[in-house]
mmCIF file of C-alpha atoms in Angstrom:
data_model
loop_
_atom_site.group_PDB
_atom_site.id
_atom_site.type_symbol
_atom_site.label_atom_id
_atom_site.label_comp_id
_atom_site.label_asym_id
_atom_site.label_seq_id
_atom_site.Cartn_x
_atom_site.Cartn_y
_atom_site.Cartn_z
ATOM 1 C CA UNK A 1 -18.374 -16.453 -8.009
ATOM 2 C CA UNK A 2 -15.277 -14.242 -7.636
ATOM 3 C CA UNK A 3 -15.634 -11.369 -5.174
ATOM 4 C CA UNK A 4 -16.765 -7.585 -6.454
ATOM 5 C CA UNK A 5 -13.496 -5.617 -5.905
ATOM 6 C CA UNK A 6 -13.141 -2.691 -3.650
ATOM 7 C CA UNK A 7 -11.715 0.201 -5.930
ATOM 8 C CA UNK A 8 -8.995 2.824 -4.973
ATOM 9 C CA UNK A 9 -6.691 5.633 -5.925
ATOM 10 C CA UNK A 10 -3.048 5.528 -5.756
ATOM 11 C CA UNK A 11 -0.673 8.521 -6.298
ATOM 12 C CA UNK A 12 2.444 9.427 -6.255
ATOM 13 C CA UNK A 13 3.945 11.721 -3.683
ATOM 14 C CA UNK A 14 6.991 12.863 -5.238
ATOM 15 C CA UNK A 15 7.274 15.242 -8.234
ATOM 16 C CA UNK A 16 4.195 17.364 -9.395
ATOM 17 C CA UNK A 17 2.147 14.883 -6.884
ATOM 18 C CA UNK A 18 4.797 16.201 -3.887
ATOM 19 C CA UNK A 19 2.232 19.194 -3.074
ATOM 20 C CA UNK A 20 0.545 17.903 0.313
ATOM 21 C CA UNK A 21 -2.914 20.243 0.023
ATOM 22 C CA UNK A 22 -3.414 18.804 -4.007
ATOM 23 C CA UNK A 23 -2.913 15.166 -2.076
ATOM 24 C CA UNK A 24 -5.384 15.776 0.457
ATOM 25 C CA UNK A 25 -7.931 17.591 -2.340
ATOM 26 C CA UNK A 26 -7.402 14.335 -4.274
ATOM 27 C CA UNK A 27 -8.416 12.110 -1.242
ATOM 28 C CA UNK A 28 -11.534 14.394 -0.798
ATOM 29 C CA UNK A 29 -13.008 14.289 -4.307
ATOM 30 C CA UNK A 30 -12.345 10.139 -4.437
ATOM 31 C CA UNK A 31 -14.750 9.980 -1.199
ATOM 32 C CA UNK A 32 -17.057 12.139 -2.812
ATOM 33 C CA UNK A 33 -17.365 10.134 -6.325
ATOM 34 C CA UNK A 34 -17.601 6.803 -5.166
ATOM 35 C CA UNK A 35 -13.878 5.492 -4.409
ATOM 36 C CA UNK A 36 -13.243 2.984 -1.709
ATOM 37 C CA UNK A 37 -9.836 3.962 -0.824
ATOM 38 C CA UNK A 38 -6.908 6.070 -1.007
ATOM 39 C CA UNK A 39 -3.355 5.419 -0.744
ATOM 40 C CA UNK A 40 0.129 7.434 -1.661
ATOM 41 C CA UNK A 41 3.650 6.324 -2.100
ATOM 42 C CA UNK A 42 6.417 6.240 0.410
ATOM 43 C CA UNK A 43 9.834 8.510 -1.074
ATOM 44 C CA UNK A 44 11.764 10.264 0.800
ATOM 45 C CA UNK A 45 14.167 10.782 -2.004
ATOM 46 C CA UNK A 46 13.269 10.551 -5.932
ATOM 47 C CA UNK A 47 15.717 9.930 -8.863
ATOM 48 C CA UNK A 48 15.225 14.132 -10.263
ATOM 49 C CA UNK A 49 16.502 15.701 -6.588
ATOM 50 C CA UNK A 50 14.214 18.842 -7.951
ATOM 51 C CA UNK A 51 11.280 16.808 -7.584
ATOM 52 C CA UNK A 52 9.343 18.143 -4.700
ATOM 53 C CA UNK A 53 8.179 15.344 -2.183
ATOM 54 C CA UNK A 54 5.943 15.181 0.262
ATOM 55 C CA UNK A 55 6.250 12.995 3.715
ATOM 56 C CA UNK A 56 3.527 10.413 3.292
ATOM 57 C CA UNK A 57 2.825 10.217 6.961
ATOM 58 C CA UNK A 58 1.802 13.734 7.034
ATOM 59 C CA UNK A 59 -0.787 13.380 3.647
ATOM 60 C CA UNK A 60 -2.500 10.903 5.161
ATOM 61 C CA UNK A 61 -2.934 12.033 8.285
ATOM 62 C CA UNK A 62 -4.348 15.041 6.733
ATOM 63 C CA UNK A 63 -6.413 12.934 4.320
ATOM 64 C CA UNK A 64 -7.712 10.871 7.814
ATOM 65 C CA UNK A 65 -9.006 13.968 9.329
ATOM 66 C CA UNK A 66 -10.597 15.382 6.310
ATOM 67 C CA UNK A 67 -12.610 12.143 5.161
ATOM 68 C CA UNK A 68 -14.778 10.084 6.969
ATOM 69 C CA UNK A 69 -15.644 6.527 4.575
ATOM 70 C CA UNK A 70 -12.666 5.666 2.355
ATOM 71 C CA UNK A 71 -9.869 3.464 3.471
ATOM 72 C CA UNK A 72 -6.499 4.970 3.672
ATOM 73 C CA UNK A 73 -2.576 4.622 3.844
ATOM 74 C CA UNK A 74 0.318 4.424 2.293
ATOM 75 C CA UNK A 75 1.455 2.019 -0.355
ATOM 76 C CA UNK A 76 3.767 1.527 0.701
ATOM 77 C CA UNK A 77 5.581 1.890 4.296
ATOM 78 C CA UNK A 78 9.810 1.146 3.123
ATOM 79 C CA UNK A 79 9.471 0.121 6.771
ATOM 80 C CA UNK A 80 13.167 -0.950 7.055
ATOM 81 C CA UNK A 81 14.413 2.371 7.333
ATOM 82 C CA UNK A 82 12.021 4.024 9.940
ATOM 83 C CA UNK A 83 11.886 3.443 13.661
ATOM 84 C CA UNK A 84 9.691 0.453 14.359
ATOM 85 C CA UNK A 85 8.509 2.079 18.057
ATOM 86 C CA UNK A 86 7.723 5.507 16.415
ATOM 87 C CA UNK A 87 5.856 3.843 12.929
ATOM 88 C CA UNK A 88 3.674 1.572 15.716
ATOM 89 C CA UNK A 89 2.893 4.812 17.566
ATOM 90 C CA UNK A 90 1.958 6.728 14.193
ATOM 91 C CA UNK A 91 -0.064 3.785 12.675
ATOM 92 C CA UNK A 92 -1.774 3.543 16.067
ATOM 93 C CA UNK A 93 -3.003 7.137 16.176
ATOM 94 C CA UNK A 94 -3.863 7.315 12.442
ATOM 95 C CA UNK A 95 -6.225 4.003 13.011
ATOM 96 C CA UNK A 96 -8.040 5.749 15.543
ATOM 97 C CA UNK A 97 -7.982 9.046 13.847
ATOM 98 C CA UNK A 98 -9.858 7.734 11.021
ATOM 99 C CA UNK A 99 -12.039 5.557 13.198
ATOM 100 C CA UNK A 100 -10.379 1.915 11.903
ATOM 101 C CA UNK A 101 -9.661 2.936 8.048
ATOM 102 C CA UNK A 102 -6.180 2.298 7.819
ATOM 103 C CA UNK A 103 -4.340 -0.334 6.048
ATOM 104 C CA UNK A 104 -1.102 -0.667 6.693
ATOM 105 C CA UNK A 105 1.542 -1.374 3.357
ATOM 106 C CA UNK A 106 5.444 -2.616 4.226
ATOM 107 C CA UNK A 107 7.808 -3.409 1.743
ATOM 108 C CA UNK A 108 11.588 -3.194 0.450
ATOM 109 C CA UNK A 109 11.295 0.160 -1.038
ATOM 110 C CA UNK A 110 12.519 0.293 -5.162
ATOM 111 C CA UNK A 111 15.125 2.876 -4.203
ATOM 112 C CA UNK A 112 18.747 1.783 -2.696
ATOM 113 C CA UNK A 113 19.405 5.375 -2.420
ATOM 114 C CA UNK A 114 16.918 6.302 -0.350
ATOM 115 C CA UNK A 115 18.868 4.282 2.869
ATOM 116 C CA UNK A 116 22.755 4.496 1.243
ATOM 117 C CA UNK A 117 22.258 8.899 0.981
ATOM 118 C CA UNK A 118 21.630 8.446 5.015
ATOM 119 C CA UNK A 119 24.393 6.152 5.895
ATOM 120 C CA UNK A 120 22.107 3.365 6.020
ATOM 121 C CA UNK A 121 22.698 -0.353 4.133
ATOM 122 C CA UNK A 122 20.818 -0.561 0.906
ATOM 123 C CA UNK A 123 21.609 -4.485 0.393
ATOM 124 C CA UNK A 124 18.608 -6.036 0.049
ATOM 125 C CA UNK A 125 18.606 -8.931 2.153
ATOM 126 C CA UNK A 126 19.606 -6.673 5.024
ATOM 127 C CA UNK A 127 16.172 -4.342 4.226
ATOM 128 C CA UNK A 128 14.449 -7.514 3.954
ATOM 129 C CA UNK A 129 15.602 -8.839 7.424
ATOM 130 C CA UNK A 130 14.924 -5.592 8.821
ATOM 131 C CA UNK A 131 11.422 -4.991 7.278
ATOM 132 C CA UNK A 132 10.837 -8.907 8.229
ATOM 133 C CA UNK A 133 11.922 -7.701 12.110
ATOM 134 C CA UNK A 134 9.969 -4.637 11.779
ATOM 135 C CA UNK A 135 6.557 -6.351 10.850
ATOM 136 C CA UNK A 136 7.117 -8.367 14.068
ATOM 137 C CA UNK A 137 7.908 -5.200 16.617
ATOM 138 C CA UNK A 138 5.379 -3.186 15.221
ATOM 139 C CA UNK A 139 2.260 -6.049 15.488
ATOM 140 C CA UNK A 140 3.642 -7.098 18.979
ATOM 141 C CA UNK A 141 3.777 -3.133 20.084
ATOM 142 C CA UNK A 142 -0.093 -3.046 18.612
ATOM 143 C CA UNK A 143 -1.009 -5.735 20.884
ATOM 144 C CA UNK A 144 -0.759 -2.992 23.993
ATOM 145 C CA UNK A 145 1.079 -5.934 26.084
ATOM 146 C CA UNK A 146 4.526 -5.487 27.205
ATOM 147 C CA UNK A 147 6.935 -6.076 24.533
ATOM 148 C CA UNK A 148 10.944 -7.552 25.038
ATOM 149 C CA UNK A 149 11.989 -8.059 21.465
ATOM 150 C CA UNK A 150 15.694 -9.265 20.641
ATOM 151 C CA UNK A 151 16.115 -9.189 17.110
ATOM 152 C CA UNK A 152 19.710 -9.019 15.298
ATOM 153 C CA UNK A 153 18.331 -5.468 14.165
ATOM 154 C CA UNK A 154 15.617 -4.011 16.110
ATOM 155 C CA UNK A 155 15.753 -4.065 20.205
ATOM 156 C CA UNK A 156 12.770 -3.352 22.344
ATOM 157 C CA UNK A 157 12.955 -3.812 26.633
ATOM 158 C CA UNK A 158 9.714 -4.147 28.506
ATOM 159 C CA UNK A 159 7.574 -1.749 26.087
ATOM 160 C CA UNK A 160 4.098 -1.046 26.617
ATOM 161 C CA UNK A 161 2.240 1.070 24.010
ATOM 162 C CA UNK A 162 -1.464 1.893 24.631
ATOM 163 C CA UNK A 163 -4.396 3.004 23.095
ATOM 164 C CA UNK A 164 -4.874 -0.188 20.651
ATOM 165 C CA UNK A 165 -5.751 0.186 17.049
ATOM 166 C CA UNK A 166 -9.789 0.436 16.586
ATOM 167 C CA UNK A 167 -9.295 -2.359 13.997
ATOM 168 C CA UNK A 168 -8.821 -5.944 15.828
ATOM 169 C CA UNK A 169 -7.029 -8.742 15.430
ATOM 170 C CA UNK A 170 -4.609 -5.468 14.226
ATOM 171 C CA UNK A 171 -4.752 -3.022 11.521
ATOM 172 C CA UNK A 172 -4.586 -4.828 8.279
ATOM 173 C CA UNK A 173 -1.179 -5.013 7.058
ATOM 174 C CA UNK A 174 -0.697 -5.515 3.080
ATOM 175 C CA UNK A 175 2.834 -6.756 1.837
ATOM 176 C CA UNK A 176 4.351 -5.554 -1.222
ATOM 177 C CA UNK A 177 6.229 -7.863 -3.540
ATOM 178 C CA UNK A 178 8.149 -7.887 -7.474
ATOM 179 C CA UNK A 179 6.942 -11.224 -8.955
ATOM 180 C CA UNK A 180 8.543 -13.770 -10.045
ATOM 181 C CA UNK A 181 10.593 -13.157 -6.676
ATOM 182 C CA UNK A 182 9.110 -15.668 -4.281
ATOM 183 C CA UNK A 183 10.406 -14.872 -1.159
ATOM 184 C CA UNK A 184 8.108 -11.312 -0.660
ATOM 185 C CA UNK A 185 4.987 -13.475 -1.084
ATOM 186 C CA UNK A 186 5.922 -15.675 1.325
ATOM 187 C CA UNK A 187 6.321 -12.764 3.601
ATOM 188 C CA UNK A 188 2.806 -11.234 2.572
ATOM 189 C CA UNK A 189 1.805 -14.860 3.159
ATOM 190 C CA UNK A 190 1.691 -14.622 6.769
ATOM 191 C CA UNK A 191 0.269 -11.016 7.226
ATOM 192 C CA UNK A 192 -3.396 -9.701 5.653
ATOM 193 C CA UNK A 193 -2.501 -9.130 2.611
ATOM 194 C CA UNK A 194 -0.372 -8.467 -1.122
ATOM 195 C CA UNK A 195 0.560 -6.467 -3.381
ATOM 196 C CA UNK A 196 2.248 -7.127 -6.422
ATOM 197 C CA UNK A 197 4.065 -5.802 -9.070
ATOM 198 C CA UNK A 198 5.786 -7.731 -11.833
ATOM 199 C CA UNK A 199 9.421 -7.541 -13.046
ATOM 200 C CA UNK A 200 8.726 -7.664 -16.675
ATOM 201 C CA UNK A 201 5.786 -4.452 -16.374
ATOM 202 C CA UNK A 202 7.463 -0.930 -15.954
ATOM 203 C CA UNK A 203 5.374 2.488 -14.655
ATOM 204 C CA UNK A 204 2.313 2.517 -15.860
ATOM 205 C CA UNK A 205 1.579 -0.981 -17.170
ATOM 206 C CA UNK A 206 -0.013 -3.715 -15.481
ATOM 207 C CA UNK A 207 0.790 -7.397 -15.128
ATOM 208 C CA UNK A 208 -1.597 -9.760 -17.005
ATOM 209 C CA UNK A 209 -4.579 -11.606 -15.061
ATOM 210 C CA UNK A 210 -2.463 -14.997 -15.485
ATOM 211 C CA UNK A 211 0.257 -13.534 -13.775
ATOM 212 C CA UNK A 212 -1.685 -12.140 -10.705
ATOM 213 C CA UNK A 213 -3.714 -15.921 -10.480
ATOM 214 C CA UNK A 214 -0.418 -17.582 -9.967
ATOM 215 C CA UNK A 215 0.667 -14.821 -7.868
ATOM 216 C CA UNK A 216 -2.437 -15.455 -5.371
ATOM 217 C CA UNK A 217 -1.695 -19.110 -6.321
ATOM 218 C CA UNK A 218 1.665 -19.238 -4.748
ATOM 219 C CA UNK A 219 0.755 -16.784 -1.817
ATOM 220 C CA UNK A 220 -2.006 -19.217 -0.364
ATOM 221 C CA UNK A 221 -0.240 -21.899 -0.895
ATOM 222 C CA UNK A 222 2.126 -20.387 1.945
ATOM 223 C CA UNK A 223 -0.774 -19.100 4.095
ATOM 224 C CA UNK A 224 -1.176 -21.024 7.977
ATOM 225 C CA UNK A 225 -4.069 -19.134 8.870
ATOM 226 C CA UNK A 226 -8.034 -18.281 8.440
ATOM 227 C CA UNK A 227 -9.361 -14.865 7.669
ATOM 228 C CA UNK A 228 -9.850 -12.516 5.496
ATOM 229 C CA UNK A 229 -6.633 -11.612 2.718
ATOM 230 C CA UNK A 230 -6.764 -9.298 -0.006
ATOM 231 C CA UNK A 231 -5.066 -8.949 -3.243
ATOM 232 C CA UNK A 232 -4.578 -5.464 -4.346
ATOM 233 C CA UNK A 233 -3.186 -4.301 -7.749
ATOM 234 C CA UNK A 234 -2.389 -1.188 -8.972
ATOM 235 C CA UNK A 235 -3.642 -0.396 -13.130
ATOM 236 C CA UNK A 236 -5.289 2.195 -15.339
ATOM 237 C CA UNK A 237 -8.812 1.824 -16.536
ATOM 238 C CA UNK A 238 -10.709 3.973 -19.328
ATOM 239 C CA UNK A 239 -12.622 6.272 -16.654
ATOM 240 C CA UNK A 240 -14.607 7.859 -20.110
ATOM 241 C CA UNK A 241 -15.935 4.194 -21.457
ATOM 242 C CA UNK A 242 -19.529 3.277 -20.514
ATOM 243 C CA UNK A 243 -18.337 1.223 -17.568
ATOM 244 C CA UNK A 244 -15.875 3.355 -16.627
ATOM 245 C CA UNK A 245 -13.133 0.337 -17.289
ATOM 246 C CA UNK A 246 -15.230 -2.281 -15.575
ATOM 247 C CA UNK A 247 -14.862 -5.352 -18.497
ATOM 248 C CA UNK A 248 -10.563 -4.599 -17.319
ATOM 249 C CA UNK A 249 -11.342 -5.515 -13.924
ATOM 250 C CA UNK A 250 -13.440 -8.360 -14.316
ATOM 251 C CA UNK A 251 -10.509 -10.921 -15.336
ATOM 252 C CA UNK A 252 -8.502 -9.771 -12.512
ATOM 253 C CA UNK A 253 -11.411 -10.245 -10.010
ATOM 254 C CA UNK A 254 -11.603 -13.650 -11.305
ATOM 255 C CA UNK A 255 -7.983 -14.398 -10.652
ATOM 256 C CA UNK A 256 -8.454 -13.123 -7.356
ATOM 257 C CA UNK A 257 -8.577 -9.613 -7.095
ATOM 258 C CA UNK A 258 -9.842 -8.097 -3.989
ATOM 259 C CA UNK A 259 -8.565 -3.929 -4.203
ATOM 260 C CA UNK A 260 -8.277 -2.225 -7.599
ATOM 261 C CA UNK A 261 -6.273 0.090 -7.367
ATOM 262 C CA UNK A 262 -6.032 3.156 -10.309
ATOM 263 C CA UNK A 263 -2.390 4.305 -10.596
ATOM 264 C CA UNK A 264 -3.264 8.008 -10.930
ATOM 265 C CA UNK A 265 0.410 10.363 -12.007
ATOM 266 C CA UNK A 266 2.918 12.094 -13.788
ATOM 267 C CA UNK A 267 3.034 9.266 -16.627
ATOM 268 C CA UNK A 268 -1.173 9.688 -17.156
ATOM 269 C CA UNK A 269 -0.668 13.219 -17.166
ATOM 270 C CA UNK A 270 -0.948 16.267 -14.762
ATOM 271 C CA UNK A 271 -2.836 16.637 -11.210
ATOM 272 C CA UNK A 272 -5.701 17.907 -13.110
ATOM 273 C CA UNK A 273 -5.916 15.087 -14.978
ATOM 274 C CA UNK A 274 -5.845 12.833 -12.192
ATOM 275 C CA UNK A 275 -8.612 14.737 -10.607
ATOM 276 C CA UNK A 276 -10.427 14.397 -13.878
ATOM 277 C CA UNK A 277 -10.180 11.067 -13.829
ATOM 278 C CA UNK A 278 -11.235 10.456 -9.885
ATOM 279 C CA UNK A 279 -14.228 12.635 -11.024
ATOM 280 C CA UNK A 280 -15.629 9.824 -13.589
ATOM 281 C CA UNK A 281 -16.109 7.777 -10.394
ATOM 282 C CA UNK A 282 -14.947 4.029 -10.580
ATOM 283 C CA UNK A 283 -14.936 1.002 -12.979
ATOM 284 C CA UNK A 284 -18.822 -0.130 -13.324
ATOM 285 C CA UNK A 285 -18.224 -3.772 -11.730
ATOM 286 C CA UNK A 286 -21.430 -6.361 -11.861
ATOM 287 C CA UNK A 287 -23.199 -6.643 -8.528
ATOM 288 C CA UNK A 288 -21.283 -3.149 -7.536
ATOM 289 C CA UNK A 289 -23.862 -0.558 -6.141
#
C-alpha cells in the first residue's frame, strides 16, 4: 500500500509574496485548516530588481514562533553561498524554536546571478562542490562534537557548537534536484530526503507520476543507509473539487510520494488567492483523517 502523503504549502518569497507579515499570516491560516507544513523559497535577488523580497531566514523564524504543529523551512537553502558555521547556528536555533519542526532544504539555487552580483562564482560545479562541502560542515557542526574540517572550500579548526537540534540523528535535510540530471539525486541519496523538479516542466506545472517513480527509482538505488526518506513535490490541486484535488495525488503517492507540496504564487494569482486556496484545507487523500 503506498504511504498517505503529508501535505504542504510552498510560496514564493520574492515579488508580491516578498511581504514578511502576509508570509507569516499564510503559515498561520495553513496550521489552522489542516496543512502539514510550510515552506518558502530562498532569493536573495529575483530577475524584476523591483520585486520586493523577503530574507527567508527571517519568515520562518517568524512563522516558528507563531505556530506550534506544522513542519517548516525553506525550500530551499542555495546553501553554497551562505556561511556554513552561521546556517548550522541558525538551523540549530530554529529546530529548537519550533520544538523539532524543521526540515532543512539545500540545493544549487536556479539563479547564477544571485552569487556573480556579489563577486561570488556562479559555475555550477563550483556551487555544487561547495553545497556538497557545506552539507558535510553543517551535519558535523550539528553533532555538538568538535569539528576540524579541511575542505578545498570551507575551513573549520577545533569548532564546537552546542545546544543540539531537538530532532536526532539531525534535522532532516531534503535535497533539491532538476531531473534528468543525475548527479543531485545522488547527492539527496545520501541525506533524508528529495526534491525534484523536472527540466522539461516550467513554473507552475508538474512533472508526470512516471517521471517522479523513476526519480525515487534512481535515488534508492544510490541510498547506503536505513531510515526514513521522503519524496516531496511541489504541484497545484483543484482546492474547490469534492476532494479538494485528492484523485491528483493519489498516482504520485503510488510512485512514491511522501510530502505534497501546493505551489501557492504570483502565476495562480494574488496573495488573496493563495490564502483562498490554503482556506479549502488539503487534498481529501484515502485513509487521511
Amino acid at each position: 500500500m503506498a504511504p498517505i502523503p503529508r501535505c504542504a504549502i510552498g510560496v514564493p518569497n520574492v515579488g508580491t509574496f516578498g511581504d514578511p507579515s502576509l508570509l507569516a499570516d499564510l503559515a498561520v491560516a495553513a496550521e489552522e485548516h489542516g496543512w502539514d507544513g510550510f515552506f518558502v523559497w530562498d532569493h536573495q535577488l529575483y530577475w524584476d530588481p523591483d520585486w520586493a523580497v523577503a530574507d527567508p531566514v527571517v519568515v520562518i523564524s517568524a512563522v516558528a514562533a507563531r505556530t506550534a504543529r506544522v513542519r517548516i523551512g525553506i525550500l530551499v537553502n542555495v546553501l553554497a553561498r551562505r556561511r556554513a558555521g552561521k546556517v548550522a547556528r541558525e538551523s540549530v536555533t530554529l529546530d529548537r524554536l519550533s520544538r523539532g519542526r524543521l526540515v532543512f532544504g539545500a540545493g544549487l539555487g536556479s539563479r547564477a546571478e544571485e552569487f556573480t552580483a556579489f563577486g561570488e562564482p556562479g559555475d555550477p560545479r563550483e556551487r555544487a562542490a561547495r553545497l556538497d562541502e557545506s552539507l558535510d560542515l553543517v551535519d558535523a557542526l550539528w553533532r555538538g562534537e568538535t569539528v576540524t574540517f579541511h575542505g578545498a572550500h570551507l575551513e573549520a579548526t577545533g569548532v564546537t557548537m552546542l545546544p543540539r537540534p531537538v530532532q536526532r540523528p539531525r534535522i532532516p535535510v531534503w535535497c533539491a534536484g532538476r531531473w534528468p540530471n543525475k548527479a543531485p539525486f545522488r547527492r539527496a541519496a545520501r541525506w533524508d530526503g528529495v526534491m525534484p523538479t523536472h527540466a522539461r516542466y516550467g513554473l507552475g506545472q508538474t512533472m508526470p507520476p512516471d517521471d517522479l517513480r523513476a526519480v525515487v527509482r534512481y535515488t534508492q538505488e544510490h541510498r547506503d543507509g536505513a531510515g526514513p526518506f521522503d519524496v516531496a513535490l511541489e504541484g497545484q490541486t483543484d482546492g474547490a473539487a469534492p476532494d479538494r484535488g485528492g484523485r491528483h495525488v493519489i498516482p504520485y503517492a503510488e510512485a512514491g510520494l511522501t510530502w505534497w507540496i501546493e505551489a501557492l504564487g504570483w502565476w495562480r494569482g494574488t496573495p488573496a488567492d493563495a490564502l483562498a486556496r490554503i482556506r479549502q484545507g488539503p487534498p481529501v487523500l484515502p485513509g487521511r483523517q
